[in-house]
Each structure stands twice: as structure tokens, then as C-alpha cells.
């Protein structure tokens, strides 16, 4: 019934924030909040030397530059605090395993506290497959230090040499006297701060007892009973429900608006600040009705569409990034095979494309915002970057960083698509204007339209190969989609690779595996074309040009499990393979497709994917991630594409934007190669990259038709792309 | 705004809602039964699947008025006295989820499937479950969990 004017907000957010990166809790606050016990703070050695004097075991202050911390409470409960977040990749479980291993306690003894900016130390975010290789060793180091501290505490209590004691299953034992003390008994009543100053001896993977095992998802029961509260499920007393008016297209200008009908709805408050128009209502349904009742007129400028996107991206450098394009020597128009002058080599040039696609996490963006009487803002939201969202809120509302708290409940996934804080800002804006907590959940259409996309990309490749299959030159240009996975692993002298940033007409950012999917699609399809050009088996051709042992190992493992040696393609059945490595993950994928020659329908019937990323922390979780990567990859490979024109998304619904379903799912076998001698790398992304080229190569093997555009068999023709002969 | 009495998970719940409001909106936003998820609002993803008189329906496509007088079961209503149903237990044992946002809908759909077809083939499971999306791509494990639940029910296990 009323119109509220919100405070002006800076929506142009700075690239970086000057928000302090210090740990918020001091020693007094810590023990007040958490009670007594042993507190182990992880910091780097230099900072520690300045702040705390090094060493451990003393009554030190809590250092301010902590990157994670661990508490053993008086009751023996162990809590680990990290800024990493759980988004379905099972990192809550696998990090707890690593800590349990080094602390020598059962898995269930560990509680992970994640993604709460008031309780955990600063962390840049959960992306780039960095949690396992970076946070994993840090937490192990911290836990190993705690173990040493506990041994010393027991040694002191019993007046014996710490080296004479044993430690297992959450207690320290003196074999001589048969005395034992649990960790809780050792730490009871104490208020001890220990900082990690040196690298403690870590337990090698080949003797792991808790890590390396297929432990089920932490708190799994909460998820099968519906009890877990996702960000969109958070409810607060007095909470209102918000909606935001969306423009009818990108870069729109508001011409006129009539909010009178909306304001007549019971309990509705209108929030207006320039072109930002939102509503809050006592119930979600009324909020929806109110936003729908607003009559707004927008003007939308002419903008690129699918029809001309690749020309546009190639010819529109991102301003401020080096200006004019370097001249690529690749000429895809002359894409035919050509004999070089000395007739010793075959030269080939080709171009490949990928479309914009959507992350489409099943839980759309959501936030619940609350301002308390002291002006402190608390937001529960689904994000891969709680501290990044905090920075955005600090900047948007001109707040002191101590006045903003962001909490990230384990969420309905992200796939790289939830790095930003727009929903948190919107909810906070509405809550501030309403003077009450507000829940804001984006609709599927909003998620499809106002989130960001996996970039479209154009890849131009050129290579020459000797008749015996030896690669002798290599050139690979990527326009717009990115440089991840751009470097070739094949042996060739002086390869030329270049990423050319473009000004994207659609909002684009990271997507699981980044540009590695596009670059592997191009490279591994092209490798297949080169193999056929010299009449070599695609596996033999790769082996001939590859010496990287870890990549060769997964290639051989996948080929063996798949039965590559005995697979013979026919017009109705095709076999293809691809491989690649990125971020410490090594993958090789073999695919079998069934083709109906009459309808040209393609069905992926079998996939074998071999994976190696060092020592396996949790084989069950790793298998699940790789399986998921293959199945998610099917969408981008065969049918996912955003259709857009003049600032509008034309297919912002599951009915028109098809995701992989049960009916699209082949038999999938994941082969895990466990290298206990190599530090564990992240595994959430790179498993995706082999599927599309393996399928494309299988289609070619069966039909002789090469599809160089992803998706390769879309339901509807994509403007600007030569129609694929294939359907699904 | 009208007053309705809904029979949810065996309890009669009074709720004020708008006549054309969906059952999903009422469950999530008025009754705080948030185990039932919003995924698309268009009946395309199955995240909001609940049981109404034993049949699986999309709560986002069901008006609250049409749910009056029906026995509604949501994910919160399956566990009895701390005991999971065979389907819930199988999803847990198999680890048939990643982010698990789809899990409520998957379990409700599988519950109906196994009631109608106690011993389904793999093809039947895929067909009957095809309206439910798992964006994380956990389909093979979900099929495995439904098969495992079928076996455990055949052995005279849980409901």
C-alpha cells in the first residue's frame, strides 16, 4: 500500500574491494563464543613470525591472517572452519576425511563449518578445482600440528617424553603405564591457541585409513528427508517475500511505469530507486502478483544474436585488452587438405564453435536478507564466493565490513554459475526498504536471463602432419571463450596458441571447466581429423604424438576398458575417443554412439572415462563427480544452446532449453587411476572435457560427417550455424 | 485470501492462501515445508513432486483448492519413527545425489513408481523417472537406488 524509496545504491561494483582480509575473532571473543579448548590457527610462516613469534603450545593471541582454523572443544568435538563451500561436489566430506586422517579420529568426529563470513577466515571462493589441492594440504597441516600439540600436552601431564606416546582413535596413550586420555580430556578447561608455524609431517596416502575411502556424503540423511535448509529454504520471523521488476531485454531503458495496480494489493510495499523497482509482500504469491501487475515500458537497443555471433566475437575485441586483433594465420575458408610444397606433410585448417549455454543449477539464485537494529546486514545466499558477495554488499551499501555477514548453506549447485552477489544485493535492498527480513528467490526464467552464461567461442586451428603421423606444426586460436585448456599436450615444436578476448553481447563468466571444454572439443576433433588425413587409428595417432605419462596412462586405461582395439565402426555404430589434462586432472573418454541412418538420430549408448588426479581422497565422491561431468557434458555436446536476439533470451525455460535426462543417459563406466604418490588435485571440472569430442569423433567414424559446432545435434536449428544433419 | 484445511503428512493443517495459489507455494512459503523444491514452476523438472492420494503430482502445477480433501504426502512425511522408507534408505546407501536439490522429487517419484511397479525393469525406471531432472547428472546412481529399493521391498523390508 505504500511506496518506499530505498537509499541510493552504487550498482557499478569495483573490481576489487579494500575490505580487510583479517580474521574477525580475537582471542577473547573466540573463547567467549566457543568456550575453552584447543584452537589451532593456520597461517603462513611469515605472518606468524611477525604476529605470534612462531612455535606452538603457548597462550598466544589469535593471529589475524588465518586461512583456516580448527577447534577441539572441551567435550572433544572437533570443528574445522573454512571459507570453502559445499555445492554438491562433496568437498565437505572429503576435507573432513583429510582432517580426520591427520588427527587420527573417526570421520564422524569432525564437523565442518563452511562459508560463514563471521566464523571462517577469508577465502577467495570455491572454484577452479582449488579446494582439494590448496585447502586440503592446509587443513592436513593444521590437523597434524594439532596432533603434535596434543601429544605434547599429554607428555607434559604424564611427565614423559612425547616420543614415547602413541595416538589413535581420538586419544593419546602411554604404552608404558597403559594410561589414555581422549582429546577432550586433554583440552578440558584449557584455552590454548596454537598456530601452525612449520610443515608438520603428513600421513602419506599409501597408509591412509579414513582419507582414500568411499565415505558417504556428510549429513546425507538430511537430504533424503528434506530437512536440509538450502538458501531458498531459509525462513526468519517476520520475513517478507520480495520480487524485482525485470526489463524486457538487456541494456534496456525504462520509458514509463505504472505501479498503481500493484500498490493496491494487500500488504504490498513498492520499492523504487531509479530503474530499480521491486516489491515486498507478506507472502510469496502476492509478491508475484504484484510484480506482474506493474505496467512498464522499456526501450531496448539493437543487439547481436546467434545469427552473427561468431563474426561479431571475432571482430569485436574487448576494449582495453590490446586493441586490434593479432593476425591469425589460420584461414578456415581454405579448410581443405593441402599437400605442402615438399609433399612430406599434410596441412589442415579448421574452425569450431561453441554456443552460449546456461548453468541451470536446479536451485535458482536465492537470498534471505536481514538488517538488525544495529545496522548489521546478514544474508543467507547461494554462492560460491561468500566473501566476494560480502564485498559486493559492503560496496553497494557503503557499510563497514564488520557490519556484513554472509552465510552459505549447502546449496543446489552452481557449476561456476553462482560467483556473484546480485540476488543478495537485491534482497538486502528490499529488506532495508521494508524494514523487515526478505526472501528473494529467482524464477527459472530470471535464472536463465539475468544470471550469466558459459561464453560462446570460435576456435580456429591449423596444423601440419607428416605421412607417418608426426605432428610438425600447430596453431590454435580461441576467440572469446577463454584460454583454459588452450595449450596442447601433444609433442610439436613451437606451437602457437592464443586467446583473443572479445566484447560479449551476453553477460558471461565461468562455467565448470571454463574454456577447457571448447578448446578440447576443437583440439580433439581436429586431432581426429588429422588422424584420418594420414589414415591412422585415432588412438595410435595420439600415442605417436604424446609422451606425457599421466595422460598416456588414462588414455590407455580408457581404451582398454572400452575395448578400443576391437571396436570397429559401422554406419549405425560409431566409436570415438578424446583426452586432455587441466588443473592436475587427466582424463580420457571413449564414446559409442548408435546412429539411425534414416532419421540421423544419434544416441550415446556407452561411455568409458578414465580419470587421474593424484591420490584419491574419496573414490565414491570422485566417481560421482566424473559420472556427473560426463552426463552434464552430454547437454553441451548434443543439444544445449541459448537462443538470443536483440537483448532477449528466446528459450529461458526447461521446455525450450533442454537438459540431459534419464533418457539421454548412456551406460557410463568411470575408471579411477589412484596415484598415491602424487598430491591430490581437484576433480570437479576437467572430467567434462573429453565427452563432446569423443562423441563427435564417434559420429564421424560411423557416418563420415564431421560436426564442428557444439551442440552437435540440437532439437531446433541454431541461427547462423549450418544445420546439423543429426538429431537426438 | 481464503482459509483451507489441507491433509499433509497425516496432519490437518489450516492455511490461508489465495484461491489461485499453487500447492508448492503454500507448502514452501506458508507451511515452511521446504523439502519440496522449486525448480522451474512449469512442471518440467519434477523437483516439486509430491503425492496426492498416492499419485505423483507437480505441486507447482496443482492449485491449493484442488488439494483440499486429498491425502498429501511430502518428503517430510516419509520417515516414520526415525525409520526411513526403503526408497530413502536406498538413495542414502547408494549415494544417489550430489547437491541433492532434486532428491526430494526423485524420491517421491520413485516411491510412486515402486508402488505401481514393484519390480521395474531399468527401462521402466528411466521412462517413469524421465520427468525429473538431476542437473548434477547422477542418473545412473538414481536408477541403481530405485532397483535397490525394489529389491529390499521384495524382501519384505520397509514400505
Coordinates of N, CA and C in Angstrom, one line a residue, chain A residues 86-90 216-217 219-221 223-230 232-235 241 282-286 288-289 357-364 411-413 415 439 441-445 511-512 603 619-621 623-625 627-629 631-632 635 640 652-655 657 659-668, chain B residues 1 16-22 25 28-30 32-47 63 75-79 81-84 87-104 106-107 122 125-143 146:
Chain A
X86 N 30.2 -26.1 0.2 CA 29.7 -27.3 -0.4 C 28.5 -27.0 -1.4
X87 N 28.8 -27.4 -2.6 CA 27.8 -27.1 -3.7 C 27.4 -28.4 -4.4
X88 N 27.6 -29.5 -3.8 CA 27.3 -30.8 -4.5 C 28.6 -31.6 -4.9
X89 N 29.7 -30.9 -4.8 CA 31.0 -31.6 -5.2 C 31.5 -32.5 -4.1
X90 N 30.9 -32.5 -2.9 CA 31.2 -33.4 -1.8 C 32.5 -32.9 -1.1
X216 N 30.4 -42.0 2.7 CA 29.2 -41.3 2.1 C 29.2 -39.8 2.4
X217 N 28.4 -39.1 1.7 CA 28.2 -37.7 1.8 C 27.9 -37.3 3.3
X219 N 26.2 -35.8 6.4 CA 24.8 -35.3 6.6 C 23.8 -35.8 5.5
X220 N 24.1 -37.0 4.9 CA 23.3 -37.4 3.8 C 21.8 -37.6 4.2
X221 N 21.6 -38.0 5.4 CA 20.2 -38.3 5.9 C 19.4 -37.0 5.8
X223 N 19.4 -34.9 3.6 CA 19.0 -34.6 2.2 C 17.9 -35.6 1.7
X224 N 17.8 -36.8 2.3 CA 16.8 -37.8 1.8 C 15.5 -37.6 2.7
X225 N 15.6 -36.8 3.7 CA 14.4 -36.5 4.5 C 13.8 -35.1 4.3
X226 N 14.5 -34.3 3.4 CA 14.0 -32.9 3.1 C 14.3 -32.0 4.2
X227 N 15.1 -32.3 5.2 CA 15.3 -31.5 6.3 C 16.4 -30.4 6.1
X228 N 17.3 -30.7 5.2 CA 18.4 -29.7 4.9 C 17.8 -28.4 4.4
X229 N 18.3 -27.3 5.0 CA 17.8 -26.0 4.5 C 18.7 -25.4 3.5
X230 N 18.3 -25.4 2.3 CA 19.1 -24.7 1.2 C 18.9 -23.2 1.3
X232 N 17.4 -21.1 -0.5 CA 16.0 -20.7 -0.8 C 15.0 -21.2 0.2
X233 N 15.4 -22.0 1.2 CA 14.5 -22.5 2.2 C 14.6 -21.7 3.5
X234 N 15.5 -20.8 3.6 CA 15.7 -20.1 4.9 C 14.5 -19.3 5.2
X235 N 14.0 -19.4 6.4 CA 12.9 -18.6 6.9 C 13.2 -17.9 8.2
X241 N 8.4 -11.5 1.5 CA 8.8 -12.1 0.2 C 9.0 -11.0 -0.8
X282 N 3.6 -9.8 2.2 CA 3.7 -10.8 3.3 C 3.8 -12.2 2.9
X283 N 3.4 -12.5 1.6 CA 3.5 -13.9 1.1 C 4.1 -13.8 -0.3
X284 N 4.6 -14.9 -0.7 CA 5.3 -15.0 -2.0 C 4.4 -14.8 -3.1
X285 N 3.2 -15.4 -3.0 CA 2.3 -15.4 -4.1 C 1.8 -14.0 -4.4
X286 N 1.5 -13.2 -3.3 CA 1.1 -11.8 -3.5 C 2.2 -11.0 -4.2
X288 N 4.4 -12.1 -6.2 CA 4.4 -12.5 -7.7 C 3.3 -11.7 -8.4
X289 N 2.1 -11.7 -7.8 CA 1.0 -11.0 -8.4 C 1.3 -9.5 -8.5
X357 N 25.9 -21.3 -23.3 CA 25.0 -22.2 -22.6 C 24.7 -21.7 -21.2
X358 N 23.7 -22.3 -20.5 CA 23.3 -21.8 -19.2 C 23.8 -22.9 -18.2
X359 N 24.1 -22.4 -17.0 CA 24.5 -23.4 -15.9 C 23.2 -24.1 -15.5
X360 N 22.1 -23.4 -15.4 CA 20.9 -24.0 -15.0 C 21.0 -24.9 -13.7
X361 N 21.5 -24.3 -12.7 CA 21.5 -25.1 -11.4 C 20.0 -25.3 -11.0
X362 N 19.7 -26.4 -10.5 CA 18.3 -26.7 -10.2 C 17.7 -25.8 -9.2
X363 N 18.6 -25.3 -8.2 CA 18.1 -24.3 -7.3 C 18.6 -22.9 -7.9
X364 N 17.6 -22.1 -8.3 CA 18.0 -20.8 -8.8 C 18.6 -19.9 -7.7
X411 N 24.3 -25.7 -1.0 CA 23.2 -25.2 -2.0 C 23.0 -26.1 -3.1
X412 N 21.9 -25.8 -3.9 CA 21.5 -26.6 -5.0 C 22.4 -26.3 -6.2
X413 N 23.7 -26.5 -6.0 CA 24.7 -26.5 -7.0 C 25.0 -25.1 -7.6
X415 N 28.1 -25.0 -10.5 CA 28.8 -25.3 -11.8 C 29.5 -24.1 -12.3
X439 N 12.9 -12.6 1.8 CA 13.4 -13.8 1.0 C 13.1 -13.4 -0.5
X441 N 13.7 -15.3 -4.2 CA 14.1 -16.5 -5.0 C 13.8 -16.2 -6.4
X442 N 14.9 -16.3 -7.2 CA 14.7 -16.0 -8.7 C 13.8 -17.1 -9.3
X443 N 13.0 -16.7 -10.3 CA 12.3 -17.7 -11.1 C 13.3 -18.4 -12.0
X444 N 12.9 -19.5 -12.6 CA 13.7 -20.2 -13.6 C 14.0 -19.2 -14.8
X445 N 13.0 -18.5 -15.2 CA 13.2 -17.5 -16.3 C 14.2 -16.5 -15.9
X511 N 32.2 -21.2 -16.1 CA 31.3 -22.4 -16.1 C 32.3 -23.6 -15.9
X512 N 31.8 -24.5 -15.2 CA 32.5 -25.8 -14.9 C 33.5 -26.1 -16.1
X603 N 22.3 -41.5 -30.6 CA 22.2 -41.8 -29.2 C 23.5 -42.3 -28.7
X619 N 37.0 -42.1 -3.2 CA 36.7 -42.7 -4.5 C 35.2 -42.7 -4.9
X620 N 34.3 -42.7 -3.9 CA 32.9 -42.6 -4.1 C 32.5 -41.2 -4.7
X621 N 33.0 -40.2 -4.0 CA 32.8 -38.8 -4.4 C 33.4 -38.6 -5.8
X623 N 34.1 -40.7 -8.2 CA 33.3 -41.5 -9.2 C 32.1 -40.7 -9.5
X624 N 31.4 -40.2 -8.5 CA 30.2 -39.4 -8.7 C 30.4 -38.1 -9.5
X625 N 31.5 -37.4 -9.2 CA 31.8 -36.2 -9.9 C 32.1 -36.5 -11.4
X627 N 31.2 -39.1 -13.1 CA 29.9 -39.6 -13.8 C 29.1 -38.4 -14.1
X628 N 28.9 -37.4 -13.1 CA 28.1 -36.3 -13.4 C 28.7 -35.4 -14.5
X629 N 30.0 -35.3 -14.5 CA 30.7 -34.5 -15.6 C 30.3 -35.0 -16.9
X631 N 27.7 -36.8 -17.8 CA 26.3 -36.6 -18.1 C 25.9 -35.2 -18.4
X632 N 26.5 -34.3 -17.5 CA 26.3 -32.9 -17.8 C 26.9 -32.5 -19.2
X635 N 24.7 -32.6 -22.5 CA 23.9 -31.4 -22.9 C 24.6 -30.5 -23.8
X640 N 22.3 -28.4 -25.9 CA 22.1 -27.2 -25.1 C 22.7 -26.0 -25.9
X652 N 14.2 -19.3 -22.3 CA 14.5 -19.3 -20.9 C 13.7 -20.2 -20.1
X653 N 13.4 -21.4 -20.6 CA 12.6 -22.4 -19.8 C 13.1 -23.8 -20.1
X654 N 12.9 -24.7 -19.2 CA 13.3 -26.1 -19.4 C 12.6 -26.7 -20.6
X655 N 11.4 -26.2 -20.9 CA 10.7 -26.8 -22.1 C 11.4 -26.5 -23.4
X657 N 14.8 -25.1 -23.4 CA 16.2 -25.3 -23.2 C 16.4 -26.7 -22.6
X659 N 17.8 -30.0 -21.0 CA 18.9 -30.5 -20.2 C 18.9 -32.1 -20.3
X660 N 20.1 -32.7 -20.1 CA 20.1 -34.1 -20.1 C 19.2 -34.8 -19.1
X661 N 18.5 -35.8 -19.5 CA 17.6 -36.5 -18.7 C 18.0 -38.0 -18.6
X662 N 17.2 -38.8 -17.9 CA 17.4 -40.2 -17.8 C 17.5 -40.8 -19.2
X663 N 16.6 -40.4 -20.1 CA 16.5 -41.0 -21.4 C 17.8 -40.7 -22.3
X664 N 18.6 -39.7 -21.8 CA 19.8 -39.3 -22.6 C 21.0 -40.0 -22.0
X665 N 20.8 -40.8 -20.9 CA 22.0 -41.3 -20.2 C 22.5 -42.6 -20.7
X666 N 23.7 -42.7 -21.2 CA 24.3 -43.9 -21.6 C 24.8 -44.8 -20.4
X667 N 25.2 -46.0 -20.7 CA 26.0 -46.7 -19.7 C 27.3 -46.0 -19.6
X668 N 27.7 -45.6 -18.3 CA 28.9 -44.9 -18.1 C 29.8 -45.7 -17.1
Chain B
X1 N -8.1 -13.8 -0.1 CA -7.5 -14.8 0.7 C -8.6 -15.7 1.3
X16 N -4.2 -20.0 5.3 CA -4.9 -19.0 4.5 C -4.0 -18.8 3.2
X17 N -4.7 -18.9 2.1 CA -4.0 -18.8 0.8 C -4.9 -18.1 -0.2
X18 N -4.3 -17.7 -1.3 CA -5.1 -17.2 -2.4 C -5.7 -18.3 -3.2
X19 N -6.8 -18.1 -3.8 CA -7.5 -19.2 -4.5 C -6.7 -19.8 -5.6
X20 N -6.0 -19.0 -6.3 CA -5.2 -19.5 -7.5 C -3.8 -19.7 -7.2
X21 N -3.5 -19.9 -5.9 CA -2.1 -20.1 -5.4 C -1.8 -21.6 -5.6
X22 N -0.5 -21.9 -5.9 CA -0.2 -23.3 -6.1 C 0.1 -24.0 -4.8
X25 N 3.6 -23.3 -3.6 CA 3.8 -22.0 -2.9 C 3.3 -22.1 -1.4
X28 N 5.7 -24.4 0.7 CA 7.0 -23.9 0.9 C 7.0 -22.5 1.7
X29 N 6.0 -21.7 1.3 CA 6.1 -20.3 1.8 C 5.1 -20.0 2.9
X30 N 4.1 -20.9 3.1 CA 3.1 -20.7 4.2 C 3.2 -21.7 5.2
X32 N 6.1 -23.7 5.6 CA 7.5 -24.0 5.8 C 7.9 -25.4 5.6
X33 N 7.2 -26.1 4.7 CA 7.6 -27.5 4.4 C 8.5 -27.3 3.1
X34 N 9.7 -27.0 3.4 CA 10.6 -26.6 2.3 C 11.4 -27.8 1.7
X35 N 11.0 -29.0 2.1 CA 11.7 -30.2 1.5 C 11.2 -30.3 0.0
X36 N 10.0 -29.8 -0.3 CA 9.5 -29.8 -1.7 C 10.1 -28.6 -2.4
X37 N 10.8 -28.8 -3.5 CA 11.6 -27.8 -4.1 C 11.0 -27.1 -5.3
X38 N 11.3 -25.8 -5.5 CA 11.0 -25.1 -6.7 C 12.2 -25.3 -7.7
X39 N 11.9 -25.7 -8.9 CA 13.0 -25.8 -9.9 C 12.6 -25.0 -11.1
X40 N 11.3 -25.0 -11.5 CA 11.0 -24.3 -12.8 C 9.6 -23.7 -12.7
X41 N 8.7 -24.2 -11.9 CA 7.4 -23.7 -11.8 C 6.5 -24.0 -13.0
X42 N 7.0 -24.9 -13.9 CA 6.3 -25.2 -15.1 C 6.1 -26.7 -15.3
X43 N 6.3 -27.5 -14.3 CA 6.1 -28.9 -14.4 C 7.1 -29.6 -15.3
X44 N 8.3 -29.0 -15.5 CA 9.3 -29.6 -16.4 C 10.4 -30.3 -15.7
X45 N 10.6 -30.1 -14.4 CA 11.8 -30.6 -13.8 C 11.5 -31.6 -12.6
X46 N 10.3 -31.7 -12.1 CA 10.0 -32.7 -11.1 C 10.5 -32.4 -9.7
X47 N 11.2 -31.3 -9.5 CA 11.7 -31.0 -8.1 C 10.6 -30.9 -7.1
X63 N -3.3 -26.5 -8.0 CA -3.8 -25.4 -7.2 C -4.2 -25.8 -5.8
X75 N 8.1 -35.1 1.2 CA 9.3 -35.8 1.6 C 9.4 -35.8 3.1
X76 N 8.9 -34.8 3.8 CA 9.0 -34.8 5.2 C 8.1 -35.8 5.9
X77 N 7.1 -36.4 5.1 CA 6.2 -37.3 5.7 C 6.5 -38.8 5.5
X78 N 7.7 -39.1 4.9 CA 8.0 -40.5 4.6 C 8.6 -41.2 5.8
X79 N 9.5 -40.5 6.4 CA 10.2 -41.1 7.6 C 9.2 -41.4 8.7
X81 N 8.8 -42.6 12.7 CA 9.5 -43.0 13.9 C 11.0 -43.2 13.7
X82 N 11.6 -42.3 13.0 CA 13.0 -42.4 12.8 C 13.5 -43.5 11.8
X83 N 12.5 -44.1 11.1 CA 12.9 -45.1 10.1 C 12.6 -44.6 8.7
X84 N 13.6 -44.7 7.9 CA 13.5 -44.2 6.5 C 12.7 -45.2 5.7
X87 N 13.0 -46.5 -0.1 CA 13.5 -45.6 -1.2 C 14.5 -44.6 -0.6
X88 N 14.1 -44.0 0.5 CA 15.0 -43.1 1.1 C 16.4 -43.8 1.5
X89 N 16.2 -44.9 2.1 CA 17.4 -45.7 2.5 C 18.3 -46.0 1.4
X90 N 17.6 -46.4 0.3 CA 18.4 -46.8 -0.9 C 19.2 -45.6 -1.5
X91 N 18.5 -44.4 -1.6 CA 19.2 -43.2 -2.1 C 20.4 -42.9 -1.2
X92 N 20.2 -43.1 0.1 CA 21.3 -42.8 1.1 C 22.4 -43.8 0.9
X93 N 22.1 -45.1 0.8 CA 23.1 -46.1 0.7 C 23.9 -46.0 -0.6
X94 N 23.2 -45.7 -1.7 CA 23.8 -45.7 -3.0 C 24.6 -44.4 -3.2
X95 N 24.2 -43.4 -2.4 CA 24.8 -42.0 -2.6 C 24.3 -41.5 -3.9
X96 N 22.9 -41.5 -4.1 CA 22.3 -41.2 -5.4 C 22.0 -39.7 -5.5
X97 N 23.0 -38.9 -5.2 CA 22.8 -37.4 -5.2 C 24.2 -36.8 -5.2
X98 N 24.2 -35.5 -5.7 CA 25.4 -34.7 -5.5 C 25.0 -33.5 -4.6
X99 N 24.4 -32.5 -5.3 CA 23.9 -31.3 -4.5 C 22.6 -31.7 -3.8
X100 N 21.9 -32.7 -4.3 CA 20.7 -33.3 -3.7 C 19.5 -32.4 -3.7
X101 N 19.5 -31.3 -4.5 CA 18.4 -30.5 -4.6 C 17.2 -31.2 -5.3
X102 N 17.5 -32.1 -6.2 CA 16.5 -32.9 -6.9 C 16.0 -34.1 -6.1
X103 N 16.7 -34.4 -5.0 CA 16.5 -35.7 -4.3 C 15.0 -35.8 -3.8
X104 N 14.4 -34.8 -3.2 CA 13.1 -34.9 -2.7 C 12.1 -35.4 -3.8
X106 N 12.9 -36.8 -6.7 CA 13.3 -38.1 -7.2 C 12.7 -39.2 -6.3
X107 N 12.8 -39.0 -5.0 CA 12.3 -40.0 -4.0 C 10.8 -40.1 -4.1
X122 N 15.0 -51.7 -15.8 CA 15.8 -50.5 -15.9 C 15.1 -49.5 -16.9
X125 N 12.2 -47.8 -15.3 CA 12.6 -46.8 -14.3 C 13.0 -45.5 -15.1
X126 N 13.8 -45.7 -16.1 CA 14.2 -44.5 -16.9 C 13.0 -43.7 -17.4
X127 N 12.0 -44.5 -18.0 CA 10.8 -43.9 -18.6 C 10.0 -43.2 -17.5
X128 N 9.7 -43.9 -16.4 CA 8.9 -43.3 -15.4 C 9.5 -42.1 -14.7
X129 N 10.8 -42.1 -14.6 CA 11.5 -41.0 -13.9 C 11.9 -39.9 -14.8
X130 N 11.6 -40.0 -16.1 CA 12.2 -39.1 -17.0 C 11.8 -37.6 -16.9
X131 N 10.7 -37.4 -16.1 CA 10.3 -36.0 -15.9 C 11.0 -35.3 -14.8
X132 N 11.9 -36.0 -14.2 CA 12.7 -35.4 -13.1 C 14.1 -35.2 -13.5
X133 N 14.6 -33.9 -13.3 CA 15.9 -33.6 -13.8 C 16.9 -33.6 -12.6
X134 N 18.0 -34.2 -12.8 CA 19.2 -34.0 -11.9 C 20.3 -33.3 -12.7
X135 N 20.5 -32.0 -12.5 CA 21.4 -31.3 -13.2 C 22.9 -31.7 -13.0
X136 N 23.1 -32.3 -11.8 CA 24.4 -32.8 -11.5 C 24.7 -34.1 -12.2
X137 N 23.7 -34.7 -12.8 CA 24.0 -35.9 -13.7 C 24.1 -37.2 -12.9
X138 N 23.4 -37.4 -11.9 CA 23.5 -38.6 -11.0 C 22.6 -39.7 -11.5
X139 N 22.0 -39.6 -12.7 CA 21.0 -40.6 -13.1 C 21.4 -42.0 -12.9
X140 N 22.6 -42.5 -13.3 CA 22.9 -43.9 -13.1 C 22.7 -44.4 -11.7
X141 N 23.1 -43.6 -10.7 CA 23.0 -44.0 -9.3 C 21.6 -43.9 -8.9
X142 N 20.8 -43.0 -9.4 CA 19.4 -43.0 -9.1 C 18.7 -44.2 -9.6
X143 N 19.0 -44.6 -10.8 CA 18.4 -45.9 -11.3 C 18.8 -47.0 -10.4
X146 N 16.8 -47.0 -7.1 CA 15.4 -47.5 -7.3 C 15.4 -49.0 -7.4

